[in-house]
mmCIF file with all atom_site columns, C-alpha atoms in Angstrom:
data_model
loop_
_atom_site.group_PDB
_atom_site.id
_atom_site.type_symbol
_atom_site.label_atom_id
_atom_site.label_alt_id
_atom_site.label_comp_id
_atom_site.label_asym_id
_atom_site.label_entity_id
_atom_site.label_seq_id
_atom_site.pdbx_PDB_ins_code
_atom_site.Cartn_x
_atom_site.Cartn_y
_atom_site.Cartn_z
_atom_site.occupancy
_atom_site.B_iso_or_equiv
_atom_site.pdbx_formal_charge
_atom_site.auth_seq_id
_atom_site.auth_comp_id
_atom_site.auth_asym_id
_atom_site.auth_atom_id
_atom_site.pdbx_PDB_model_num
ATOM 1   C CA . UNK A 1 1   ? 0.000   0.000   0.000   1.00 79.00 ? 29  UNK A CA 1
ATOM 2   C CA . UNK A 1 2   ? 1.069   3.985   -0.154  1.00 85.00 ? 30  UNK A CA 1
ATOM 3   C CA . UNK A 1 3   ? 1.164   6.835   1.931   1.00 93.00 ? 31  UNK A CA 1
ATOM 4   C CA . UNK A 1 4   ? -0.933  9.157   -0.045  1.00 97.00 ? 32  UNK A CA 1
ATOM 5   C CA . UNK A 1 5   ? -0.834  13.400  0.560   1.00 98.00 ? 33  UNK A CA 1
ATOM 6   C CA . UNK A 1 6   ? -4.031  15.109  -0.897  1.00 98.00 ? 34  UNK A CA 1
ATOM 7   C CA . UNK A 1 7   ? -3.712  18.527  -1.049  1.00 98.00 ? 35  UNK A CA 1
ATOM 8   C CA . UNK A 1 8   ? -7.413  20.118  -1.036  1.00 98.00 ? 36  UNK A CA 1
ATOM 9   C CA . UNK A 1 9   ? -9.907  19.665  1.735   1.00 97.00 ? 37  UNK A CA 1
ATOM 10  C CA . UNK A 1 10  ? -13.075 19.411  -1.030  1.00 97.00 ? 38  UNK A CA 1
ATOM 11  C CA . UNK A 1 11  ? -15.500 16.952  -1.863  1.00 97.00 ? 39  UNK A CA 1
ATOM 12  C CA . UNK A 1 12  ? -12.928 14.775  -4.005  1.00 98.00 ? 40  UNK A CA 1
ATOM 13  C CA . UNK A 1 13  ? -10.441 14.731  -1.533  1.00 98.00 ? 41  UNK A CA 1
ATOM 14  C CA . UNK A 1 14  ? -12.611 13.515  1.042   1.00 98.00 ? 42  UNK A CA 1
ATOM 15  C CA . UNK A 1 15  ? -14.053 11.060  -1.165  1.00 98.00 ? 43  UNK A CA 1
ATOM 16  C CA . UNK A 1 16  ? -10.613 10.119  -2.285  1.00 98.00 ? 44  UNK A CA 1
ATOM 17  C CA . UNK A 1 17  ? -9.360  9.863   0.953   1.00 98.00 ? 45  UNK A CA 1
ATOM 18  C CA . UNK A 1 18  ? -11.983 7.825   2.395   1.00 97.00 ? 46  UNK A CA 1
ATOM 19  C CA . UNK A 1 19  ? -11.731 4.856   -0.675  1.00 97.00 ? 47  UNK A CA 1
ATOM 20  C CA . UNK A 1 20  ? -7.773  5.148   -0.063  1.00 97.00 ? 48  UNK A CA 1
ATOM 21  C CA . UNK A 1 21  ? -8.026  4.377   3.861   1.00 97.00 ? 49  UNK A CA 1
ATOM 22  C CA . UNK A 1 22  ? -10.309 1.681   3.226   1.00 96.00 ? 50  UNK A CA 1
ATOM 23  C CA . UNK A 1 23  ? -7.789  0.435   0.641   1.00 96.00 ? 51  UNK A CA 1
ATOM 24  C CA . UNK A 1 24  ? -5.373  -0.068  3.594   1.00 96.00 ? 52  UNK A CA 1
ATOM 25  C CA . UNK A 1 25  ? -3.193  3.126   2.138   1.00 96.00 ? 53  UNK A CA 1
ATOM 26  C CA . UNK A 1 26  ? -2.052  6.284   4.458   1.00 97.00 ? 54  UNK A CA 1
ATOM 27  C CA . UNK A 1 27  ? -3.335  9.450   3.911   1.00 98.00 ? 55  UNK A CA 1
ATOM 28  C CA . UNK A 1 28  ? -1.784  13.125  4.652   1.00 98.00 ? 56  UNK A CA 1
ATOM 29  C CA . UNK A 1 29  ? -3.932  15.991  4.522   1.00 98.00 ? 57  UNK A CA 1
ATOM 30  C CA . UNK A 1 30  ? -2.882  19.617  3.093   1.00 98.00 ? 58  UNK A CA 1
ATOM 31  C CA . UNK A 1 31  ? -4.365  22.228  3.140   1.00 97.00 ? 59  UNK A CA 1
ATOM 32  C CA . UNK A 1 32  ? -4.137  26.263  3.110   1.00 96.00 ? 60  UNK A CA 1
ATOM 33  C CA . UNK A 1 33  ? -6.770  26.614  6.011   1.00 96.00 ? 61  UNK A CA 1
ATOM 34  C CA . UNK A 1 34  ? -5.221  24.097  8.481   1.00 95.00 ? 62  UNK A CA 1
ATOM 35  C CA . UNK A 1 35  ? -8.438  23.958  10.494  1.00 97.00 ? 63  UNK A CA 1
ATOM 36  C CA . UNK A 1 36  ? -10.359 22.673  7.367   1.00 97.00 ? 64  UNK A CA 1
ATOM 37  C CA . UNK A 1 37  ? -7.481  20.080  6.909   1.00 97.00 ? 65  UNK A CA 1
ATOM 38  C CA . UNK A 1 38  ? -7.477  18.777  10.402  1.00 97.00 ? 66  UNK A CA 1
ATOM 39  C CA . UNK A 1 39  ? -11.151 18.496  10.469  1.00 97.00 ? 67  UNK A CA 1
ATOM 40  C CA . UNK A 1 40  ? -10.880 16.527  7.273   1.00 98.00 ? 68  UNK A CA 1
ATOM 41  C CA . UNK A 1 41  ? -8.339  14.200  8.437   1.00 97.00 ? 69  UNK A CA 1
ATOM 42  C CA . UNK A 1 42  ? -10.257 13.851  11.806  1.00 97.00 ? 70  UNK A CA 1
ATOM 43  C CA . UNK A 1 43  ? -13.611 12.792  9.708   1.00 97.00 ? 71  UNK A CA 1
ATOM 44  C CA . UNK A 1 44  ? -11.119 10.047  7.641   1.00 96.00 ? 72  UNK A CA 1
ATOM 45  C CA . UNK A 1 45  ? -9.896  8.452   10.601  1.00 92.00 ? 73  UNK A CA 1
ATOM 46  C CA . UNK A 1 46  ? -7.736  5.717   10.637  1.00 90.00 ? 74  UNK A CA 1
ATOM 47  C CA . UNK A 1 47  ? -4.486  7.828   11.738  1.00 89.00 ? 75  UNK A CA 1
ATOM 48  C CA . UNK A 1 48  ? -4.763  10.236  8.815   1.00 96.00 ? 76  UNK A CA 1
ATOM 49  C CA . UNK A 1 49  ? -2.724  12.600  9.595   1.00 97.00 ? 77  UNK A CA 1
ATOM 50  C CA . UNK A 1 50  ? -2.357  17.223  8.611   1.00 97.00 ? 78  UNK A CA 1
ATOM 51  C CA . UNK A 1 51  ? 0.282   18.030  6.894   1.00 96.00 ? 79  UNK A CA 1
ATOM 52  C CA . UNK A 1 52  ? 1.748   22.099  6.665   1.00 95.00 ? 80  UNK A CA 1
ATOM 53  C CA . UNK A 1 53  ? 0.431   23.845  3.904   1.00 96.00 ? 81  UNK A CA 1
ATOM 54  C CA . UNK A 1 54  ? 3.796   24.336  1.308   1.00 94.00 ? 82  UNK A CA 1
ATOM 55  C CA . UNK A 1 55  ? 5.933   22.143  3.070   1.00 96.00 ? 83  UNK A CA 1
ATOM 56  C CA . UNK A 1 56  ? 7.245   18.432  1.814   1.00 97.00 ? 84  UNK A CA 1
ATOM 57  C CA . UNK A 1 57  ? 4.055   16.202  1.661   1.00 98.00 ? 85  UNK A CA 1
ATOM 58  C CA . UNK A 1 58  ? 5.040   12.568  3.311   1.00 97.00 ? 86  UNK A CA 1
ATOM 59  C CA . UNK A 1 59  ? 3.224   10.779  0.580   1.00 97.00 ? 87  UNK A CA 1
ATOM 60  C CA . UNK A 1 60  ? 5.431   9.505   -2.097  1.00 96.00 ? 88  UNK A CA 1
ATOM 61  C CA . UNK A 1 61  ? 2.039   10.167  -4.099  1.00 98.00 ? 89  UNK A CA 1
ATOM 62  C CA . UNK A 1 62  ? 0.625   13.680  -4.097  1.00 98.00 ? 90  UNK A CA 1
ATOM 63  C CA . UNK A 1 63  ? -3.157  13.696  -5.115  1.00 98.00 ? 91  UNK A CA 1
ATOM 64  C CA . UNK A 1 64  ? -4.029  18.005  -6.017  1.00 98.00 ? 92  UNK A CA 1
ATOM 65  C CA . UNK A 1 65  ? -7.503  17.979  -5.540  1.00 98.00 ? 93  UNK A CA 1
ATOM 66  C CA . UNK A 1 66  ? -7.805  21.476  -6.621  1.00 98.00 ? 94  UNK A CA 1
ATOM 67  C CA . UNK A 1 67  ? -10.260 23.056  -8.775  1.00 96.00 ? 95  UNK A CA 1
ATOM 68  C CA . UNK A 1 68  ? -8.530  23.126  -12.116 1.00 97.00 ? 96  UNK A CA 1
ATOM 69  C CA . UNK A 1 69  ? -7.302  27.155  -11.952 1.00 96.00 ? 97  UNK A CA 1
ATOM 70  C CA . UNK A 1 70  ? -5.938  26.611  -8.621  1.00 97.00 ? 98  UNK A CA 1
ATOM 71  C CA . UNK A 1 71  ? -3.845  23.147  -9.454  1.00 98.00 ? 99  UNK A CA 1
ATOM 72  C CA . UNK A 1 72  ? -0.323  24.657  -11.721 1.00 98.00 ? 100 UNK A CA 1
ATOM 73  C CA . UNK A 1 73  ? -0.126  27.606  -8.960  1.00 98.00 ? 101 UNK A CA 1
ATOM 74  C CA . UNK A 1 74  ? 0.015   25.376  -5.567  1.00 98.00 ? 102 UNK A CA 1
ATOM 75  C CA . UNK A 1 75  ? 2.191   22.777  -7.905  1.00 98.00 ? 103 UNK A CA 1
ATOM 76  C CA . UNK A 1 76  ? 4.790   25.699  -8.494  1.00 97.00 ? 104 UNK A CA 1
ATOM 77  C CA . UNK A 1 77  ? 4.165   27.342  -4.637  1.00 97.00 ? 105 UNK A CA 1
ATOM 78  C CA . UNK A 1 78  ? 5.024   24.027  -3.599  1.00 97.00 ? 106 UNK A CA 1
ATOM 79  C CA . UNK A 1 79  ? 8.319   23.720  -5.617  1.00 97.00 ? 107 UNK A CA 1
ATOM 80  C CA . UNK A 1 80  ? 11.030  21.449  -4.532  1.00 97.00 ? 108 UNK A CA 1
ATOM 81  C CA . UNK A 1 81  ? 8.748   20.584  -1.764  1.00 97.00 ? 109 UNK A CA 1
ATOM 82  C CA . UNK A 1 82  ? 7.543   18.159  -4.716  1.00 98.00 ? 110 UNK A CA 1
ATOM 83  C CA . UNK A 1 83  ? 10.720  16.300  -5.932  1.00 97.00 ? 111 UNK A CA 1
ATOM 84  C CA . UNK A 1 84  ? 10.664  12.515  -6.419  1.00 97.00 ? 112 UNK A CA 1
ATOM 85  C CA . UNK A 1 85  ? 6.929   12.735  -6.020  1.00 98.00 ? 113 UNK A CA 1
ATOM 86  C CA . UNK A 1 86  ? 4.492   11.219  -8.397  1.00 98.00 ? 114 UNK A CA 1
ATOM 87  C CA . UNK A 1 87  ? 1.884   14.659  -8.657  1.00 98.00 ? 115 UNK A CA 1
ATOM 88  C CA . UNK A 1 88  ? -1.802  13.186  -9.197  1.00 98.00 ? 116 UNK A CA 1
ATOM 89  C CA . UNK A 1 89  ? -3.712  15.849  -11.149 1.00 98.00 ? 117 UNK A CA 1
ATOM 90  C CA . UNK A 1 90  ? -7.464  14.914  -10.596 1.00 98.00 ? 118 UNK A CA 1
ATOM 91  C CA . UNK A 1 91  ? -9.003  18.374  -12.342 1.00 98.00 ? 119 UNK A CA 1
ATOM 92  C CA . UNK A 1 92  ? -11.362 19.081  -15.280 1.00 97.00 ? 120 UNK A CA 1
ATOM 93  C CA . UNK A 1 93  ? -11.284 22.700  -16.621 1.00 97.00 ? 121 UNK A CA 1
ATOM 94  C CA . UNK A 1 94  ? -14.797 23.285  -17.589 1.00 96.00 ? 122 UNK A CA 1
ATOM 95  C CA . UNK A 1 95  ? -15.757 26.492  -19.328 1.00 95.00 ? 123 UNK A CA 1
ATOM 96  C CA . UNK A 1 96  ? -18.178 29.078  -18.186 1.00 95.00 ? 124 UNK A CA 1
ATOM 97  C CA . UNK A 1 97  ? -20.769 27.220  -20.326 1.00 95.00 ? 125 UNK A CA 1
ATOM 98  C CA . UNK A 1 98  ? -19.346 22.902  -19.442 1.00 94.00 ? 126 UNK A CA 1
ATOM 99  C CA . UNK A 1 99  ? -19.517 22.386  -23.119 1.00 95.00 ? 127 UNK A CA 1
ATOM 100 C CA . UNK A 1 100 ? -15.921 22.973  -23.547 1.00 95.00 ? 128 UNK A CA 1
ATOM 101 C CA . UNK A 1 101 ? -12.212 23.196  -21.987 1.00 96.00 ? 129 UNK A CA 1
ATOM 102 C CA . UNK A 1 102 ? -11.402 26.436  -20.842 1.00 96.00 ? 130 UNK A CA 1
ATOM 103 C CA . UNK A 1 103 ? -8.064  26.483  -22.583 1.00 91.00 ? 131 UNK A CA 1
ATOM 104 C CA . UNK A 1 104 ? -8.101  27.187  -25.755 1.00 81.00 ? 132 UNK A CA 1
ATOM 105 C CA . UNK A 1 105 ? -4.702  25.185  -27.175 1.00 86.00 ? 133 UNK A CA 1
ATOM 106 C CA . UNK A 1 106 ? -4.617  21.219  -27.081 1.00 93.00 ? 134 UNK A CA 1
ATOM 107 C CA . UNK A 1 107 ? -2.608  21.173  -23.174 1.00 96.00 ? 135 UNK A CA 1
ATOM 108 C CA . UNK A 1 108 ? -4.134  20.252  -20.221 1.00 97.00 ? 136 UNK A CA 1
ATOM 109 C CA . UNK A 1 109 ? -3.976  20.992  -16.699 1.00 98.00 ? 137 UNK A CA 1
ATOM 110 C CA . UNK A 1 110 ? -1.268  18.013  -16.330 1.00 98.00 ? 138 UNK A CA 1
ATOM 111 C CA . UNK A 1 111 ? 1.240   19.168  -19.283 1.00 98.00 ? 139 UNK A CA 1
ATOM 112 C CA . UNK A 1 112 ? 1.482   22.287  -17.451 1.00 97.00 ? 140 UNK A CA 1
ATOM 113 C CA . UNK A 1 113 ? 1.719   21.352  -14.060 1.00 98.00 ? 141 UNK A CA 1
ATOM 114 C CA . UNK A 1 114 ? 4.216   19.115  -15.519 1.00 98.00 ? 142 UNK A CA 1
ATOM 115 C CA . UNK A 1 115 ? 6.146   22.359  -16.782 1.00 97.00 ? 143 UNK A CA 1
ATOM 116 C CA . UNK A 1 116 ? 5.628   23.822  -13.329 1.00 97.00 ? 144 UNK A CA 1
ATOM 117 C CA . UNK A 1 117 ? 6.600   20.835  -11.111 1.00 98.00 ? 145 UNK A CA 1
ATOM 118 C CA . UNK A 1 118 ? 10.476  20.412  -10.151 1.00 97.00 ? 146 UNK A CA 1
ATOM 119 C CA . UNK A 1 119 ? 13.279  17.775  -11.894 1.00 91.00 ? 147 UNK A CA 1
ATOM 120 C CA . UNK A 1 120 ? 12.448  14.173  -10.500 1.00 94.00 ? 148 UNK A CA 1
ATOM 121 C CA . UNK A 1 121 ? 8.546   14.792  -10.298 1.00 98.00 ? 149 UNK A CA 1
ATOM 122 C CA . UNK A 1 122 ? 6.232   13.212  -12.473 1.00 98.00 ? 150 UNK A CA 1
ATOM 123 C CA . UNK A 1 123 ? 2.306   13.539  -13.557 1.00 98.00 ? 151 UNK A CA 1
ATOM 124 C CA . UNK A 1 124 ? -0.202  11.731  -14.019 1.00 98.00 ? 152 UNK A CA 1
ATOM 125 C CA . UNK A 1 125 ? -3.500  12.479  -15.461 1.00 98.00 ? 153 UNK A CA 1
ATOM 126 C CA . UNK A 1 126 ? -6.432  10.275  -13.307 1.00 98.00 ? 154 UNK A CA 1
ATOM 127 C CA . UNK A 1 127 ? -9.852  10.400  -11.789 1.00 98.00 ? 155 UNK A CA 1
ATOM 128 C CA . UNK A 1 128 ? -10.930 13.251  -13.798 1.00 98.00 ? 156 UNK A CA 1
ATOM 129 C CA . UNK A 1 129 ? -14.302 11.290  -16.079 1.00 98.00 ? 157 UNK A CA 1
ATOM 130 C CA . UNK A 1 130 ? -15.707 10.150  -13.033 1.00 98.00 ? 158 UNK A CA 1
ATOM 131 C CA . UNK A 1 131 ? -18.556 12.328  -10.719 1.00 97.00 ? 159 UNK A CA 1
ATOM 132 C CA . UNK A 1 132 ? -17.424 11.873  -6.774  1.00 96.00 ? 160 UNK A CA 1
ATOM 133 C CA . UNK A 1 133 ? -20.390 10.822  -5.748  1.00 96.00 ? 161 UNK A CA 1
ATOM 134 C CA . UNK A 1 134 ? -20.314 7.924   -8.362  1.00 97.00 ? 162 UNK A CA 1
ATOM 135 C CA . UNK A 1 135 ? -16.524 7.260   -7.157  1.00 97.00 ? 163 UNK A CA 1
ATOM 136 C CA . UNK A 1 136 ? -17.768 7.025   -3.623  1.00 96.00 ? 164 UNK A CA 1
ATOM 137 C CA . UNK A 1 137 ? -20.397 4.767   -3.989  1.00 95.00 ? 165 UNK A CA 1
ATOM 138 C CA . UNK A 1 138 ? -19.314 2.818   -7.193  1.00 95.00 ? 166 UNK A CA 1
ATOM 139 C CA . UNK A 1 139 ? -16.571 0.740   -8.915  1.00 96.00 ? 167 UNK A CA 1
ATOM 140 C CA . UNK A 1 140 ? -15.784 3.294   -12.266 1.00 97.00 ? 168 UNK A CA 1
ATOM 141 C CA . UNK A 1 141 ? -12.686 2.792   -14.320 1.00 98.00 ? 169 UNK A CA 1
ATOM 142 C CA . UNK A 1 142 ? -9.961  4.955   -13.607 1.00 98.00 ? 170 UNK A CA 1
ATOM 143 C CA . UNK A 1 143 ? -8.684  6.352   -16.993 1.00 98.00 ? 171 UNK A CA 1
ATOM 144 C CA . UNK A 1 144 ? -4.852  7.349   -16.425 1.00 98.00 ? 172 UNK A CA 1
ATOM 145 C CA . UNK A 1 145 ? -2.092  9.259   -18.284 1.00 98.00 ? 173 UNK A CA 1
ATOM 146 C CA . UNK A 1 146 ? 1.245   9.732   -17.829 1.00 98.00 ? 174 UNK A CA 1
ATOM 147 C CA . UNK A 1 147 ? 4.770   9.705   -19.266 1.00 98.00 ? 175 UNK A CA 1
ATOM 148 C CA . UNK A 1 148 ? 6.653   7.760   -16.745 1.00 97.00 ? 176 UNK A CA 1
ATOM 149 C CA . UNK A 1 149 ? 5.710   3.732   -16.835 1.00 97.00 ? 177 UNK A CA 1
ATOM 150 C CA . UNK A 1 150 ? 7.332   3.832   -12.850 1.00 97.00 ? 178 UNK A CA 1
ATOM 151 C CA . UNK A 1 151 ? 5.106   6.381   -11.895 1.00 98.00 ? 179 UNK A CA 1
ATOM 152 C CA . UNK A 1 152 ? 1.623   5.342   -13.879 1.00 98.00 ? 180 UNK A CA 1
ATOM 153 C CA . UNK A 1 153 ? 2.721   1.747   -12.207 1.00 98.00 ? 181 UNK A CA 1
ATOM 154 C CA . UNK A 1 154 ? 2.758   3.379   -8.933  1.00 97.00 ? 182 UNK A CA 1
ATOM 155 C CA . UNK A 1 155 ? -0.870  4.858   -9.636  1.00 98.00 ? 183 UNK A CA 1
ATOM 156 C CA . UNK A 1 156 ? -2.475  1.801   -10.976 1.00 98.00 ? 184 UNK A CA 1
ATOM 157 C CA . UNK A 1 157 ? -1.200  -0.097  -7.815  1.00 97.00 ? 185 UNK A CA 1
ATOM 158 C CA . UNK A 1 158 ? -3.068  2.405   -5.442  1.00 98.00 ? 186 UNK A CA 1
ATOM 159 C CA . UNK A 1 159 ? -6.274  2.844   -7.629  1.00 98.00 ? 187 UNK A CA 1
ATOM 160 C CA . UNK A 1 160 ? -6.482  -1.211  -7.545  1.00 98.00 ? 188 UNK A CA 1
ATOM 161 C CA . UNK A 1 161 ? -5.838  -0.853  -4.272  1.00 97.00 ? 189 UNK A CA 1
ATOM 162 C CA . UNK A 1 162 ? -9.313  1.233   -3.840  1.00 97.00 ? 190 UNK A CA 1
ATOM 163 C CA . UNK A 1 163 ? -10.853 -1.724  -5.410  1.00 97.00 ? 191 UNK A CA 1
ATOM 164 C CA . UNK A 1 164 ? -11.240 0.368   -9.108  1.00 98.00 ? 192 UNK A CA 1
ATOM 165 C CA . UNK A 1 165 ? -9.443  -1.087  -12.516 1.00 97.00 ? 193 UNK A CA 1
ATOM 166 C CA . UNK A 1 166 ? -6.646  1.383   -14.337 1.00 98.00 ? 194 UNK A CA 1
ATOM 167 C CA . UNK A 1 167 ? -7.119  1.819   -17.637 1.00 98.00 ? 195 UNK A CA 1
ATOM 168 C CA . UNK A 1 168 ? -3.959  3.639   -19.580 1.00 98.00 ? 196 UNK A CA 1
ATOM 169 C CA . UNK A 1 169 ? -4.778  5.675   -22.203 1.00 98.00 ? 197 UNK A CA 1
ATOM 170 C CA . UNK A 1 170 ? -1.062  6.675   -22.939 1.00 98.00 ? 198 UNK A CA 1
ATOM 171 C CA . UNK A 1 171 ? 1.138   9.273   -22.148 1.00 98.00 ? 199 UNK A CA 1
ATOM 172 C CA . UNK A 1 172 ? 0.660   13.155  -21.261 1.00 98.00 ? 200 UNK A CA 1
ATOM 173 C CA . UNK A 1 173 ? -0.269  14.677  -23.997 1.00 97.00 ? 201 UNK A CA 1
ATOM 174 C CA . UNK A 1 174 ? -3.423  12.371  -23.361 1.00 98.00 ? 202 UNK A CA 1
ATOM 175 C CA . UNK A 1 175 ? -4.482  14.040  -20.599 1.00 98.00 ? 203 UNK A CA 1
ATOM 176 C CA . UNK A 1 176 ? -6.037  16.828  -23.121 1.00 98.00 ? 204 UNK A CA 1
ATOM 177 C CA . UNK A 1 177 ? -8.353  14.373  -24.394 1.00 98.00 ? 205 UNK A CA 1
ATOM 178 C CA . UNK A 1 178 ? -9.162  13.090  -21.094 1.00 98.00 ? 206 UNK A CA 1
ATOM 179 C CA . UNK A 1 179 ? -10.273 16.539  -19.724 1.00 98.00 ? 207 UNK A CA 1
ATOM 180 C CA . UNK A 1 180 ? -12.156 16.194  -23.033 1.00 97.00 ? 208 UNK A CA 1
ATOM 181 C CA . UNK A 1 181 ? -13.756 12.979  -21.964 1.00 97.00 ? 209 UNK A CA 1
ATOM 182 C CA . UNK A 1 182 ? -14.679 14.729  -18.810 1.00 97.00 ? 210 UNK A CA 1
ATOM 183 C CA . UNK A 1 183 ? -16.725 17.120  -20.845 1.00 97.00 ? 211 UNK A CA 1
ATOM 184 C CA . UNK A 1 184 ? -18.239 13.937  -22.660 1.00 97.00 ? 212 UNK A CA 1
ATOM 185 C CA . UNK A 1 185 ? -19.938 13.307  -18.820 1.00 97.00 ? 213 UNK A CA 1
ATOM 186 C CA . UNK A 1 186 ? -21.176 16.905  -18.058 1.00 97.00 ? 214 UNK A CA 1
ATOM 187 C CA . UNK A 1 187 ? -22.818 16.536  -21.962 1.00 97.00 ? 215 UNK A CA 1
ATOM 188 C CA . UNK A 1 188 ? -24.315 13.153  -21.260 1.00 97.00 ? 216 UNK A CA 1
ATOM 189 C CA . UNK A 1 189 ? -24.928 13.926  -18.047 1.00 97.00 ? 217 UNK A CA 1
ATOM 190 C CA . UNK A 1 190 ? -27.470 16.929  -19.245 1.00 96.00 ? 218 UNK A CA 1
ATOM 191 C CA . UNK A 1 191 ? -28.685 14.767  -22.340 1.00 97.00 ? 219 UNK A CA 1
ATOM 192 C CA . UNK A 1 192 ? -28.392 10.915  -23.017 1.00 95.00 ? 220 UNK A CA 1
ATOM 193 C CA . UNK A 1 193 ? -28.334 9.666   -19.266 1.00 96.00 ? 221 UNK A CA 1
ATOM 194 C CA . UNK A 1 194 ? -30.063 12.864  -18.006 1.00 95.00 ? 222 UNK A CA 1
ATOM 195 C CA . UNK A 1 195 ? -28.222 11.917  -14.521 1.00 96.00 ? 223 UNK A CA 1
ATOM 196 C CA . UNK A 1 196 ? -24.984 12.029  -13.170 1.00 96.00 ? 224 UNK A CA 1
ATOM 197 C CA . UNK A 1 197 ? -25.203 8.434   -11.566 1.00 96.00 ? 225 UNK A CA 1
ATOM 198 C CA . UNK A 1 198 ? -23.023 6.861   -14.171 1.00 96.00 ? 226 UNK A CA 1
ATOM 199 C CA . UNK A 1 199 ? -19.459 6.811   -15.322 1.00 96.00 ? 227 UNK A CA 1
ATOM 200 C CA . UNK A 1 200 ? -16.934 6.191   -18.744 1.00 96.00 ? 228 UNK A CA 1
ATOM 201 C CA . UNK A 1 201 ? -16.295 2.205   -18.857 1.00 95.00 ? 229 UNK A CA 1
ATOM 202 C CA . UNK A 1 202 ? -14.820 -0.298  -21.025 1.00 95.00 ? 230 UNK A CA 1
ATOM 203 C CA . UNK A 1 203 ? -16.524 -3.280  -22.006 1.00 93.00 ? 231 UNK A CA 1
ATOM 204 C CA . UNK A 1 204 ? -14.976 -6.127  -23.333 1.00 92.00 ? 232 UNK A CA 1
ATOM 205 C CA . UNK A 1 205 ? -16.028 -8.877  -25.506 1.00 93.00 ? 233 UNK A CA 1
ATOM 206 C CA . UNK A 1 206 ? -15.722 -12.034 -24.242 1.00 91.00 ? 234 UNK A CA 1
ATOM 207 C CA . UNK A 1 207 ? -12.608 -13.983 -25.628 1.00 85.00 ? 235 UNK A CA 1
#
């Protein structure tokens, strides 16, 4: 199992944190209002633990569960604080209107965090298709990207270990079409389901 900092006190993060305790993994809470982040870790249980806001997270996995303006600013605030660590970005930036990205050039929120985040870190695109309330309660596929096999091994181990299946779509430069994919579920979400109680799978025919 992993020790696991989350940095973001939000829904995801709790809901994150919760599946990753059950999963047998340590979790680290960080966040800027350190009440917030104690009463988070106090509602997890299990020994989680508050970290410092800015300061080395103990988790060789760093989960920013940040809405998606917020995420490349805390990765570079954070700096060196982040070598060696394998940076889970979780985010989906939506438009004003959640029929589109809100950056205009094919990036993502992961290529540039990866731009922001110091020499030895790597990123990993994950968790972004799926609605927390549907990761909470159900067993979606985790779609992952990433340009380091170590680290998107490292991932797949702890998302298995929250009883979920890792799917790799490739590397980075993925992660664009994944934040597209997210906007797939806000579009079927208002239109062919007409729910949010569902998430992006694979099915496989039978051999």
């Amino acid at each position: 199992m992993s020790t696991i900092s989350i940095i973001g006190t939000g829904n995801m993060a709790r809901t994150i944190g919760a599946r990753a305790i059950a999963g047998g993994n340590t979790v680290e809470v960080m966040g800027r209002d350190h009440t917030k982040a104690a009463d988070l870790a106090k509602v997890l249980g299990s020994g989680a633990t508050t970290g410092e806001w800015g300061t080395a997270p103990a988790g060789d996995i760093v989960i920013v569960a940040l809405l998606y303006d917020g995420v490349v600013p805390v990765v570079a605030q954070y700096g060196d604080a982040l070598a060696g660590k394998v940076i889970i970005d979780i985010s989906n930036p939506f438009n004003a209107t959640f029929d589109g990205l809100a950056h205009r050039e094919e990036t993502s929120i992961a290529q540039e965090v990866a731009k922001a985040a110091p020499a030895g870190a790597s990123v990993v695109k994950a968790f972004n298709t799926i609605f927390r309330h549907v990761l909470e309660q159900g067993r979606p596929d985790v779609f992952i990207a990433g340009d380091d096999a170590r680290a998107k091994a490292r991932v797949e181990a702890f998302v298995e270990s929250l009883g979920l299946r890792p799917l790799d779509v490739g590397g980075l430069r993925m992660a664009h079409w994944l934040e597209g994919a997210g906007v797939v579920t806000v579009g079927l979400a208002n239109h062919g389901v007409g729910n949010l109680d569902f998430a992006l799978s694979i099915t496989e025919l039978p051999a």
